[in-house]
């Protein structure tokens, strides 16, 4: 067993690793991955160079750990928000929660997963695959939600949850980008409203 594995298995080692990943996640979210150095992470996490390298052999390893952490956080949040949606009104409430959270930071920074996708997907294949899997899982939750609405009669039988979820997630991620550039959550709200209005067209008459 390596020294690194020994450190990671101790409570102190696990706490140090968690602190490094949390600090990196915050810096990547606000500054971006490319603009954040390992020294930035070390200073923000209050760790020494030897501690950082005991847990992560290089920046790529740290980036992949952040992707894993952010993916688990976002997907757990979305699973909690979406699992109780049984009406189109409930889907609107899901939209409201996203827009409200975005408005608290004046639209800045965007989606943690989307921002890393834009920055990393053309340069880091491992990161692209991990982020693609996370976004696929997010879309899968939307597919499940829309399928449930169709089963409950809130959507007509000809509604296609796969296609509708693609449009809804695209509107959400595009809305994050527009909100980030505008420093306003309004573009995100408009994009989601248009996607939800289209979904509402499949409500039984």
Short mmCIF file of C-alpha atoms in Angstrom, two decimals:
data_model
loop_
_atom_site.label_atom_id
_atom_site.label_comp_id
_atom_site.label_asym_id
_atom_site.label_seq_id
_atom_site.Cartn_x
_atom_site.Cartn_y
_atom_site.Cartn_z
CA UNK A 1 0.00 0.00 0.00
CA UNK A 2 1.35 3.41 -0.93
CA UNK A 3 1.96 6.27 1.48
CA UNK A 4 -0.73 8.24 -0.35
CA UNK A 5 -3.27 5.48 0.21
CA UNK A 6 -2.32 5.35 3.91
CA UNK A 7 -2.90 9.10 4.25
CA UNK A 8 -6.22 8.96 2.46
CA UNK A 9 -7.46 6.25 4.81
CA UNK A 10 -6.83 8.17 8.01
CA UNK A 11 -9.52 10.56 9.34
CA UNK A 12 -7.06 13.45 9.21
CA UNK A 13 -6.07 12.55 5.68
CA UNK A 14 -9.68 12.35 4.57
CA UNK A 15 -10.43 15.72 6.15
CA UNK A 16 -7.43 17.30 4.43
CA UNK A 17 -8.41 15.83 1.07
CA UNK A 18 -11.98 17.07 1.49
CA UNK A 19 -10.74 20.55 2.35
CA UNK A 20 -8.52 20.63 -0.74
CA UNK A 21 -11.34 19.50 -3.04
CA UNK A 22 -13.84 21.96 -1.51
CA UNK A 23 -11.40 24.85 -1.93
CA UNK A 24 -10.60 23.85 -5.51
CA UNK A 25 -14.30 23.56 -6.34
CA UNK A 26 -14.98 27.10 -5.09
CA UNK A 27 -12.02 28.53 -7.02
CA UNK A 28 -12.85 26.63 -10.21
CA UNK A 29 -16.44 27.86 -9.99
CA UNK A 30 -15.56 31.51 -9.50
CA UNK A 31 -12.30 31.84 -11.46
CA UNK A 32 -12.42 28.89 -13.82
CA UNK A 33 -10.15 25.86 -13.97
CA UNK A 34 -7.46 27.35 -16.20
CA UNK A 35 -7.10 30.50 -14.10
CA UNK A 36 -6.69 28.55 -10.86
CA UNK A 37 -3.27 27.20 -9.93
CA UNK A 38 -2.36 24.51 -7.44
CA UNK A 39 -0.74 27.22 -5.33
CA UNK A 40 -4.09 29.04 -5.27
CA UNK A 41 -5.77 25.88 -4.03
CA UNK A 42 -3.04 25.25 -1.47
CA UNK A 43 -3.40 28.73 -0.02
CA UNK A 44 -7.18 28.63 -0.01
CA UNK A 45 -7.24 25.24 1.71
CA UNK A 46 -4.51 26.07 4.19
CA UNK A 47 -2.45 23.04 3.19
CA UNK A 48 1.22 22.56 2.46
CA UNK A 49 2.62 21.57 -0.90
CA UNK A 50 3.51 18.13 0.43
CA UNK A 51 -0.04 17.61 1.74
CA UNK A 52 -1.55 18.58 -1.59
CA UNK A 53 0.72 16.29 -3.59
CA UNK A 54 0.17 13.43 -1.16
CA UNK A 55 -3.47 13.46 -2.24
CA UNK A 56 -3.26 14.61 -5.86
CA UNK A 57 -0.35 13.84 -8.14
CA UNK A 58 -1.18 16.78 -10.44
CA UNK A 59 -3.85 19.31 -11.34
CA UNK A 60 -5.68 16.85 -13.61
CA UNK A 61 -6.24 14.50 -10.69
CA UNK A 62 -7.64 17.38 -8.62
CA UNK A 63 -9.90 18.50 -11.46
CA UNK A 64 -11.36 14.99 -11.74
CA UNK A 65 -11.98 14.88 -7.99
CA UNK A 66 -13.81 18.22 -8.18
CA UNK A 67 -15.94 16.97 -11.08
CA UNK A 68 -16.88 13.92 -9.02
CA UNK A 69 -17.80 16.02 -5.99
CA UNK A 70 -19.76 18.63 -7.95
CA UNK A 71 -21.60 15.95 -9.91
CA UNK A 72 -22.70 14.18 -6.74
CA UNK A 73 -23.87 17.48 -5.23
CA UNK A 74 -25.82 18.67 -8.28
CA UNK A 75 -27.42 15.30 -8.98
CA UNK A 76 -28.44 14.82 -5.34
CA UNK A 77 -30.00 18.30 -5.34
CA UNK A 78 -31.87 17.68 -8.58
CA UNK A 79 -33.07 14.24 -7.48
CA UNK A 80 -34.52 15.80 -4.34
CA UNK A 81 -36.21 18.61 -6.26
CA UNK A 82 -37.61 16.49 -9.07
CA UNK A 83 -38.75 13.33 -7.30
CA UNK A 84 -41.91 14.97 -5.95
CA UNK A 85 -42.95 16.70 -9.19
CA UNK A 86 -46.33 15.32 -10.21
CA UNK A 87 -47.89 18.28 -12.02
CA UNK A 88 -46.84 20.96 -14.49
CA UNK A 89 -47.18 23.42 -11.61
CA UNK A 90 -44.63 21.37 -9.72
CA UNK A 91 -42.30 21.59 -12.71
CA UNK A 92 -42.70 25.37 -12.61
CA UNK A 93 -41.72 25.31 -8.94
CA UNK A 94 -38.56 23.40 -9.92
CA UNK A 95 -37.84 26.19 -12.41
CA UNK A 96 -38.48 28.83 -9.74
CA UNK A 97 -35.95 27.25 -7.36
CA UNK A 98 -33.24 27.25 -10.03
CA UNK A 99 -33.89 30.84 -11.05
CA UNK A 100 -34.05 32.04 -7.44
CA UNK A 101 -30.71 30.40 -6.62
CA UNK A 102 -29.16 31.96 -9.72
CA UNK A 103 -30.54 35.40 -8.84
CA UNK A 104 -28.82 35.31 -5.44
CA UNK A 105 -25.48 35.66 -7.22
CA UNK A 106 -26.80 38.04 -9.91
CA UNK A 107 -26.52 35.35 -12.57
CA UNK A 108 -22.76 35.05 -12.09
CA UNK A 109 -20.67 31.89 -12.49
CA UNK A 110 -23.29 29.68 -14.14
CA UNK A 111 -23.79 25.97 -13.58
CA UNK A 112 -20.85 24.20 -11.93
CA UNK A 113 -21.10 21.28 -14.35
CA UNK A 114 -21.88 23.35 -17.42
CA UNK A 115 -19.03 25.77 -16.79
CA UNK A 116 -16.50 22.95 -16.49
CA UNK A 117 -17.93 21.31 -19.60
CA UNK A 118 -17.37 24.46 -21.64
CA UNK A 119 -13.82 24.80 -20.36
CA UNK A 120 -12.62 21.20 -20.36
CA UNK A 121 -14.52 19.09 -22.87
CA UNK A 122 -12.26 19.90 -25.84
CA UNK A 123 -9.01 19.47 -23.92
CA UNK A 124 -9.48 16.70 -21.35
CA UNK A 125 -11.21 13.54 -22.55
CA UNK A 126 -11.53 12.02 -19.09
CA UNK A 127 -13.22 15.17 -17.82
CA UNK A 128 -15.48 15.29 -20.89
CA UNK A 129 -16.65 11.74 -20.32
CA UNK A 130 -17.28 12.31 -16.62
CA UNK A 131 -19.20 15.54 -17.21
CA UNK A 132 -21.16 13.99 -20.07
CA UNK A 133 -22.17 11.13 -17.78
CA UNK A 134 -23.34 13.61 -15.14
CA UNK A 135 -25.36 15.67 -17.61
CA UNK A 136 -26.83 12.44 -19.01
CA UNK A 137 -27.86 11.48 -15.48
CA UNK A 138 -29.45 14.91 -15.00
CA UNK A 139 -31.35 14.54 -18.23
CA UNK A 140 -32.37 11.06 -17.13
CA UNK A 141 -34.02 12.59 -14.06
CA UNK A 142 -35.92 14.98 -16.32
CA UNK A 143 -36.96 12.08 -18.54
CA UNK A 144 -38.22 10.26 -15.46
CA UNK A 145 -40.12 13.34 -14.29
CA UNK A 146 -41.79 13.93 -17.66
CA UNK A 147 -42.62 10.24 -18.00
CA UNK A 148 -44.26 10.38 -14.58
CA UNK A 149 -46.28 13.42 -15.65
CA UNK A 150 -47.42 11.56 -18.78
CA UNK A 151 -48.39 8.50 -16.72
CA UNK A 152 -50.37 10.70 -14.31
CA UNK A 153 -52.20 12.36 -17.20
CA UNK A 154 -50.57 15.78 -16.90
CA UNK A 155 -49.06 15.24 -20.36
CA UNK A 156 -50.65 13.60 -23.38
CA UNK A 157 -49.54 10.19 -24.63
CA UNK A 158 -47.83 11.73 -27.67
CA UNK A 159 -45.45 13.74 -25.44
CA UNK A 160 -41.89 12.45 -25.90
CA UNK A 161 -40.04 12.72 -22.56
CA UNK A 162 -36.64 12.15 -24.19
CA UNK A 163 -36.97 14.98 -26.69
CA UNK A 164 -38.66 17.32 -24.22
CA UNK A 165 -35.99 16.71 -21.59
CA UNK A 166 -33.26 17.47 -24.14
CA UNK A 167 -34.85 20.82 -24.90
CA UNK A 168 -35.43 21.58 -21.22
CA UNK A 169 -31.85 20.82 -20.18
CA UNK A 170 -30.50 22.78 -23.16
CA UNK A 171 -32.65 25.75 -22.16
CA UNK A 172 -31.37 25.49 -18.61
CA UNK A 173 -27.69 25.30 -19.54
CA UNK A 174 -28.03 28.00 -22.19
CA UNK A 175 -29.90 30.11 -19.67
CA UNK A 176 -27.02 29.76 -17.22
CA UNK A 177 -24.58 31.03 -19.86
CA UNK A 178 -26.73 34.02 -20.82
CA UNK A 179 -27.34 34.87 -17.15
CA UNK A 180 -23.62 34.69 -16.46
CA UNK A 181 -22.82 37.15 -19.23
CA UNK A 182 -25.72 39.46 -18.36
CA UNK A 183 -25.13 39.23 -14.59
CA UNK A 184 -28.86 38.77 -14.35
CA UNK A 185 -31.05 35.69 -13.92
CA UNK A 186 -33.64 37.12 -16.33
CA UNK A 187 -32.32 35.37 -19.48
CA UNK A 188 -32.33 32.06 -17.63
CA UNK A 189 -35.91 32.63 -16.51
CA UNK A 190 -37.00 33.41 -20.07
CA UNK A 191 -35.24 30.36 -21.54
CA UNK A 192 -36.81 28.02 -18.99
CA UNK A 193 -40.24 29.61 -19.41
CA UNK A 194 -40.14 29.05 -23.15
CA UNK A 195 -39.12 25.41 -22.69
CA UNK A 196 -41.85 24.85 -20.11
CA UNK A 197 -44.44 26.60 -22.29
CA UNK A 198 -43.58 24.14 -25.06
CA UNK A 199 -43.96 21.20 -22.66
CA UNK A 200 -47.31 22.62 -21.51
CA UNK A 201 -48.52 22.39 -25.11
CA UNK A 202 -48.68 18.61 -24.55
CA UNK A 203 -51.12 18.95 -21.64
CA UNK A 204 -54.44 17.21 -22.47
CA UNK A 205 -57.07 19.62 -23.65
#
